mmCIF file of C-alpha atoms in Angstrom:
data_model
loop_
_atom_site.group_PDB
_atom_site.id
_atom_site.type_symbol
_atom_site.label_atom_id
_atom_site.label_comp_id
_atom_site.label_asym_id
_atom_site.label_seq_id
_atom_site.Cartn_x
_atom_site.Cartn_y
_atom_site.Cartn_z
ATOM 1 C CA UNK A 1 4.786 -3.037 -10.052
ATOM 2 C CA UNK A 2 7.177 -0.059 -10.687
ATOM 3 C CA UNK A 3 11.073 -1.706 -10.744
ATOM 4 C CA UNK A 4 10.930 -4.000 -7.709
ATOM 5 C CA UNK A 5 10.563 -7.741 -9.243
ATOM 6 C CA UNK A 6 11.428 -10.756 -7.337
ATOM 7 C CA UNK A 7 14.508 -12.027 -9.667
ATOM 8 C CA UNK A 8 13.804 -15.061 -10.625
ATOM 9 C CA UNK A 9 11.504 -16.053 -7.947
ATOM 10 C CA UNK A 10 7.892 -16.804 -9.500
ATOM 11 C CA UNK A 11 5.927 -13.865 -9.350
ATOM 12 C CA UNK A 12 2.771 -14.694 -7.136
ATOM 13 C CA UNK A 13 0.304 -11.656 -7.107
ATOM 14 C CA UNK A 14 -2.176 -11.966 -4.695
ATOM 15 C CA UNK A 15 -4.532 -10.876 -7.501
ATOM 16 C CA UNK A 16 -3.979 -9.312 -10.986
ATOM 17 C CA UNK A 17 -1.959 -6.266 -11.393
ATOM 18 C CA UNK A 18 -3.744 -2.995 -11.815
ATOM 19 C CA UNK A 19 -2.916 -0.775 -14.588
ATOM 20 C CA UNK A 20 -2.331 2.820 -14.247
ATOM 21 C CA UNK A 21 -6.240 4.949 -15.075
ATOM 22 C CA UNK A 22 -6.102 5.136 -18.627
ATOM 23 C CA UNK A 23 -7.455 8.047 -20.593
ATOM 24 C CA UNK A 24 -5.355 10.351 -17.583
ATOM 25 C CA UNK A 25 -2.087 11.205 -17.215
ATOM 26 C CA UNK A 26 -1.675 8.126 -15.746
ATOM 27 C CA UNK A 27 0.260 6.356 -18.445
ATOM 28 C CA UNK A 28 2.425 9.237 -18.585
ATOM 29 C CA UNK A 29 3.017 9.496 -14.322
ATOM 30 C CA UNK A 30 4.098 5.744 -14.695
ATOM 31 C CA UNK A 31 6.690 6.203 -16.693
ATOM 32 C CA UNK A 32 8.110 9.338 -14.757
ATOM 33 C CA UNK A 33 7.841 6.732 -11.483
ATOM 34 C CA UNK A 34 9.770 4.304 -13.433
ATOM 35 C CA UNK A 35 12.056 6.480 -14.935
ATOM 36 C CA UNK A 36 12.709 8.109 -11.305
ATOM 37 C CA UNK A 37 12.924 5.162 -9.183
ATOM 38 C CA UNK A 38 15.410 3.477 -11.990
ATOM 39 C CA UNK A 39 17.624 6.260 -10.295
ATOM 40 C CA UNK A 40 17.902 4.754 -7.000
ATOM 41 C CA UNK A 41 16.637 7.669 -4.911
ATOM 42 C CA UNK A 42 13.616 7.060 -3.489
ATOM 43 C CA UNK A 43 13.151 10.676 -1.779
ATOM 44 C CA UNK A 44 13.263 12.091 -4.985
ATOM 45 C CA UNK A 45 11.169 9.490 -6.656
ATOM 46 C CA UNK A 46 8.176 10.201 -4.366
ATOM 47 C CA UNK A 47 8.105 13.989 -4.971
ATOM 48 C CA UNK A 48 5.203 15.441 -6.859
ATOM 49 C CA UNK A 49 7.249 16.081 -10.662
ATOM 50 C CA UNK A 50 6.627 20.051 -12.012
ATOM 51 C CA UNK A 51 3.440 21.312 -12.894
ATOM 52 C CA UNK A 52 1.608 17.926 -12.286
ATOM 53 C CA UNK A 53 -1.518 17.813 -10.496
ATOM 54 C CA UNK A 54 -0.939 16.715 -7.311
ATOM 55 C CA UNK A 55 -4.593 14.478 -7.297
ATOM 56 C CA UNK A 56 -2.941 12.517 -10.344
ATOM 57 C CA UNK A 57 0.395 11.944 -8.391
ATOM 58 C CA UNK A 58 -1.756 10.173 -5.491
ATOM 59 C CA UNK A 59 -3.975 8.581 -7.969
ATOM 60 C CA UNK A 60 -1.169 6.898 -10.282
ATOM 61 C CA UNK A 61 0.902 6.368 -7.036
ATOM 62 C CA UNK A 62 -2.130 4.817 -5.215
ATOM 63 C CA UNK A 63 -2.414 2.333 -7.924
ATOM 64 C CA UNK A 64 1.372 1.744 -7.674
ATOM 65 C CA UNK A 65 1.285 1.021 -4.372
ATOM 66 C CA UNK A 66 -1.779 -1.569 -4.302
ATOM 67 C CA UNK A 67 0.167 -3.629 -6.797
ATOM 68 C CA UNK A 68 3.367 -3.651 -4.521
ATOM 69 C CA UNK A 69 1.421 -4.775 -1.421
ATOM 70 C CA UNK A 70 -0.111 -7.444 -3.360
ATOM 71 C CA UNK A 71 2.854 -8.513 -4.879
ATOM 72 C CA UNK A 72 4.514 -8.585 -1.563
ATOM 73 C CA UNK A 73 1.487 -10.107 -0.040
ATOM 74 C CA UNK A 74 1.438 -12.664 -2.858
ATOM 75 C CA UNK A 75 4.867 -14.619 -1.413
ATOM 76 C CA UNK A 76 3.441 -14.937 1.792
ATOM 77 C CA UNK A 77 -0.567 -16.924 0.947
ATOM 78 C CA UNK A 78 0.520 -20.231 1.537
ATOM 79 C CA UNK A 79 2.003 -19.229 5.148
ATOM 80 C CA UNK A 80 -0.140 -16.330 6.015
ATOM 81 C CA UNK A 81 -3.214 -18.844 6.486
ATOM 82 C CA UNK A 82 -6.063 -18.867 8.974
ATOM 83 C CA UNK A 83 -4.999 -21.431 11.557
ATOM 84 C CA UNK A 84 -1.336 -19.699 11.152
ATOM 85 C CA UNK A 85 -3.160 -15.796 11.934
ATOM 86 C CA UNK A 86 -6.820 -16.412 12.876
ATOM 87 C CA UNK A 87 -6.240 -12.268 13.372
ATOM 88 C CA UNK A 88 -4.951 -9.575 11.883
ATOM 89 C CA UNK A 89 -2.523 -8.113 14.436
ATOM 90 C CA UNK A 90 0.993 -5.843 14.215
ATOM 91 C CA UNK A 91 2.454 -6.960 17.702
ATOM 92 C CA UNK A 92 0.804 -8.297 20.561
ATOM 93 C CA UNK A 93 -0.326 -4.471 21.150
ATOM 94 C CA UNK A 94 -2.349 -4.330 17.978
ATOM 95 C CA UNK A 95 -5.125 -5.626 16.294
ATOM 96 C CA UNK A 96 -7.340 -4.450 13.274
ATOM 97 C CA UNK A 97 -11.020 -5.362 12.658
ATOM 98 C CA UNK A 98 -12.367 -5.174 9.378
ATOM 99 C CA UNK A 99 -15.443 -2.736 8.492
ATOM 100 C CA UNK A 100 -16.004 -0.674 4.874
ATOM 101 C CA UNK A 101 -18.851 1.144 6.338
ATOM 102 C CA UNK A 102 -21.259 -0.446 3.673
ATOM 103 C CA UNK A 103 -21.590 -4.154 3.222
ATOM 104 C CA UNK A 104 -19.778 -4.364 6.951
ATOM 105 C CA UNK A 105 -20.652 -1.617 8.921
ATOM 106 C CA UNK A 106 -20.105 -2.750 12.306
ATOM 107 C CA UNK A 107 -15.907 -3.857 12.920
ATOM 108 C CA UNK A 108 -15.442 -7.560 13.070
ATOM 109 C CA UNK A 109 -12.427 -9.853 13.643
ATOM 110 C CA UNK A 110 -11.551 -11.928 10.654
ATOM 111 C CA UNK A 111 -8.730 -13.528 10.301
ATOM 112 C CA UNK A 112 -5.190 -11.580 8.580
ATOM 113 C CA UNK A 113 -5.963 -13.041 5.105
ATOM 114 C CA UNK A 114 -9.477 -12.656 5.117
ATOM 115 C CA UNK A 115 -8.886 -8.902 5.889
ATOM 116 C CA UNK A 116 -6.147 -8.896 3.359
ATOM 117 C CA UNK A 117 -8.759 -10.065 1.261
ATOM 118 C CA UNK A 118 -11.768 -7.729 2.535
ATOM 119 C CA UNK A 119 -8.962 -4.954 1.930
ATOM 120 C CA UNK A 120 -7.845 -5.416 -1.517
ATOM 121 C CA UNK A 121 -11.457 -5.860 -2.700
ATOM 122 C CA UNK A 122 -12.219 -2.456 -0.852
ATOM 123 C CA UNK A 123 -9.334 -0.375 -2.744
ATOM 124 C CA UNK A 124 -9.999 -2.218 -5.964
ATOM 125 C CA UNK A 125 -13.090 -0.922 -5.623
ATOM 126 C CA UNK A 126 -12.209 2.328 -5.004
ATOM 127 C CA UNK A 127 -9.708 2.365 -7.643
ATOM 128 C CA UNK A 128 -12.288 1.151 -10.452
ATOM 129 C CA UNK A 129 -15.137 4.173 -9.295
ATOM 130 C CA UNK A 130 -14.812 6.642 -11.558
ATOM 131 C CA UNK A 131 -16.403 9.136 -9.444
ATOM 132 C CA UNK A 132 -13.841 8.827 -6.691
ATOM 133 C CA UNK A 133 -10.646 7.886 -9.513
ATOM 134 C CA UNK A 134 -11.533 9.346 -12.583
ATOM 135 C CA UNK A 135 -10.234 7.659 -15.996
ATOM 136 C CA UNK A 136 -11.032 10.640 -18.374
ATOM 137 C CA UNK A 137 -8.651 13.756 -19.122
ATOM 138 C CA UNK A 138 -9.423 16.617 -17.296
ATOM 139 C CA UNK A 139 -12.409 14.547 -15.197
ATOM 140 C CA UNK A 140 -12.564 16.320 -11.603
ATOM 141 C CA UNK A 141 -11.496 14.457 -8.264
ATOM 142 C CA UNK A 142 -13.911 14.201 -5.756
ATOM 143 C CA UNK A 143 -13.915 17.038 -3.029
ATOM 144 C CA UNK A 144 -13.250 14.098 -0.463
ATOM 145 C CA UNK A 145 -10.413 12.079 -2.842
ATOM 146 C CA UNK A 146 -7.707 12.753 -0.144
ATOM 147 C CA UNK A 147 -9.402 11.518 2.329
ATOM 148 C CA UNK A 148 -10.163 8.428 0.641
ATOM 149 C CA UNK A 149 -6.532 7.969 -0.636
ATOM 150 C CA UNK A 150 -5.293 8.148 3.040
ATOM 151 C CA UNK A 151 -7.593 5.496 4.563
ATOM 152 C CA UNK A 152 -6.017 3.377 1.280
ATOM 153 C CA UNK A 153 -2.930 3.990 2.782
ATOM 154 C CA UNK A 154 -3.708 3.904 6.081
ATOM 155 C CA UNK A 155 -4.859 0.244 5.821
ATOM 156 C CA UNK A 156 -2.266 -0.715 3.092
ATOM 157 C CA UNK A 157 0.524 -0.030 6.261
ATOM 158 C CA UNK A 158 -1.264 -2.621 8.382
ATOM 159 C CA UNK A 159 -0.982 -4.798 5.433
ATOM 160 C CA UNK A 160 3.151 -4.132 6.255
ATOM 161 C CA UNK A 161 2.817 -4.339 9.565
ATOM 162 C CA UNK A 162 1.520 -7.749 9.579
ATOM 163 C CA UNK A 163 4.347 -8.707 7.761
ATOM 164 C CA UNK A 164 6.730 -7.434 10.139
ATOM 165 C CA UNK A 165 5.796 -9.017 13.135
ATOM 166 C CA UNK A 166 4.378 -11.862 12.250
ATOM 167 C CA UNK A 167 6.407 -13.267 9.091
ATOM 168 C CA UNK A 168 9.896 -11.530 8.485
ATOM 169 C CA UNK A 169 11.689 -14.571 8.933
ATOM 170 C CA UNK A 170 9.136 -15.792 6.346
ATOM 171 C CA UNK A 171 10.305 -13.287 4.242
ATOM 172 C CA UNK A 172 14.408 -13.967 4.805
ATOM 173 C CA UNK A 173 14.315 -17.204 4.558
ATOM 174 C CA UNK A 174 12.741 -16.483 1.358
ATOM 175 C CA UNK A 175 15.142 -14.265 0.732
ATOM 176 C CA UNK A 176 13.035 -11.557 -0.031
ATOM 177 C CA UNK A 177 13.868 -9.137 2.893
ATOM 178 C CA UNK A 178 15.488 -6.230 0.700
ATOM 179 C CA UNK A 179 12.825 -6.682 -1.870
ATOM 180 C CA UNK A 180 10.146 -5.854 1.322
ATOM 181 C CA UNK A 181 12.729 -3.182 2.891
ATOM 182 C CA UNK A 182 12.922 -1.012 -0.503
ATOM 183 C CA UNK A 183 8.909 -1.572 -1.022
ATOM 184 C CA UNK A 184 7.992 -0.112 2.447
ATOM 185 C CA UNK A 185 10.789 2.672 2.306
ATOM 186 C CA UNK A 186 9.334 3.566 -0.681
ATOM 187 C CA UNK A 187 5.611 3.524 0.728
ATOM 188 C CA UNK A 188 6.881 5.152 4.350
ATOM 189 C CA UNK A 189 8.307 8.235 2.166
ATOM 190 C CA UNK A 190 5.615 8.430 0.004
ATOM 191 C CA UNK A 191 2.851 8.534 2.833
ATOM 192 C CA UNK A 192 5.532 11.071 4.641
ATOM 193 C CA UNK A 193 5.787 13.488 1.610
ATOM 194 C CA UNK A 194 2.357 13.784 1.830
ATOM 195 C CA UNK A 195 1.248 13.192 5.026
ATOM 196 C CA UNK A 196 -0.861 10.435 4.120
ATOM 197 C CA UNK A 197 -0.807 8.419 7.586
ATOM 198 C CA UNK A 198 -1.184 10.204 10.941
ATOM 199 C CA UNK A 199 1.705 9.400 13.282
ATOM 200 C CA UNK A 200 -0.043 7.495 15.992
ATOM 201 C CA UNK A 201 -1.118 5.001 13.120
ATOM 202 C CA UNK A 202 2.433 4.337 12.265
ATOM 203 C CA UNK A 203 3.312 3.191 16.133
ATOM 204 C CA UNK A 204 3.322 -0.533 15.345
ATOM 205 C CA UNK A 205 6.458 -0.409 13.098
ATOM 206 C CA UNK A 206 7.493 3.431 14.746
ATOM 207 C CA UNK A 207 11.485 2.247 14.914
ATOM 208 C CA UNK A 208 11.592 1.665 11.369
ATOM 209 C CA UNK A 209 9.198 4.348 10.105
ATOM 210 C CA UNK A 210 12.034 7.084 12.101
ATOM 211 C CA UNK A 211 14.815 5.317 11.091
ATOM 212 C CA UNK A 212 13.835 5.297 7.130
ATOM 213 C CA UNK A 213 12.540 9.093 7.535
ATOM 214 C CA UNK A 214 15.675 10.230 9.244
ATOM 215 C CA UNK A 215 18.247 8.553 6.704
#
């Protein structure tokens, strides 16, 4: 993860840390997110730097992102169980079903970790085709790569949304809030700068989403 660590709080990662593609700018992109979010300002951190390609900006910053939701993720496994959320829900209003449109075609009600789980196996598989996120300089992006990166995100806010409703006082009694505030501000500007995530899929946390983009 970029610059947001949890002190001296054991690191749990819900699974092992991705590394930035290698062989691509992606090395490179890292360090200008690092270098940029050292700075405190998270609008300007998001923004695509000067002359980069914006498909490597999503690509490095897609990677980014899956680490920070697992990380954040990661504090919560031993509450965020299946007797605790037999479903994945953001408020009483809303509930997500899992489907990847291959092995599960068909939307089905799992539980929140098990489509935590069904999730991060999804992206990481994503992440790892090279024909959709290509390791080699100058290797083309897929004609449909933005739409792929914005169902990532897409199901990477219900991830945060989750959170939210059903375990922020989880999270402050863990003393972890600001560490989860300064994650999703990040994400929320990111996916804003780049309208990554339609509006009416934001509704579930839609207080928080205005109040972050109007600061």
């Amino acid at each position: 993860m970029s610059l947001f660590g949890l002190g001296s709080r054991n690191q749990k990662t819900f699974r092992p840390k991705k590394s930035a593609p290698t062989g691509s700018k992606g090395a490179q992109l890292q360090k200008h997110i690092d270098a940029t979010l050292g700075s405190g300002n998270l609008r300007e951190a998001v923004k695509l730097p000067p002359g980069e390609d914006i498909n490597e900006w999503l690509a490095v910053n897609t990677v980014d992102f899956f680490n920070q939701v697992n990380i954040v993720f990661g504090t919560l496994t031993e509450f965020c169980t299946p007797s605790n959320c037999p479903t994945m829900t953001a408020g009483p209003k809303y509930e997500y079903r899992w489907a990847d449109g291959v092995t599960i075609k068909k939307p089905i009600e799992v539980s929140a970790p098990k489509y935590v789980e069904y999730l991060m196996d999804w992206i990481e598989s994503q992440l790892d085709d090279e024909t959709i996120f290509p390791q080699r300089l100058g290797a083309p992006f897929p004609p449909n790569f933005r739409d792929v990166v914005k169902t990532i995100f897409k199901r990477l806010f219900r991830v945060y949304a989750h959170i939210y409703h059903s375990h922020f006082q989880k999270i402050v009694s863990l003393k972890e809030e600001a560490h989860l505030n300064t994650c999703f501000k990040h994400f929320v500007l990111f996916t804003w700068e780049f309208r990554l995530i339609e509006k009416a899929e934001l509704a579930p946390l839609e207080d928080l989403v205005d109040s972050i983009i109007q600061l």
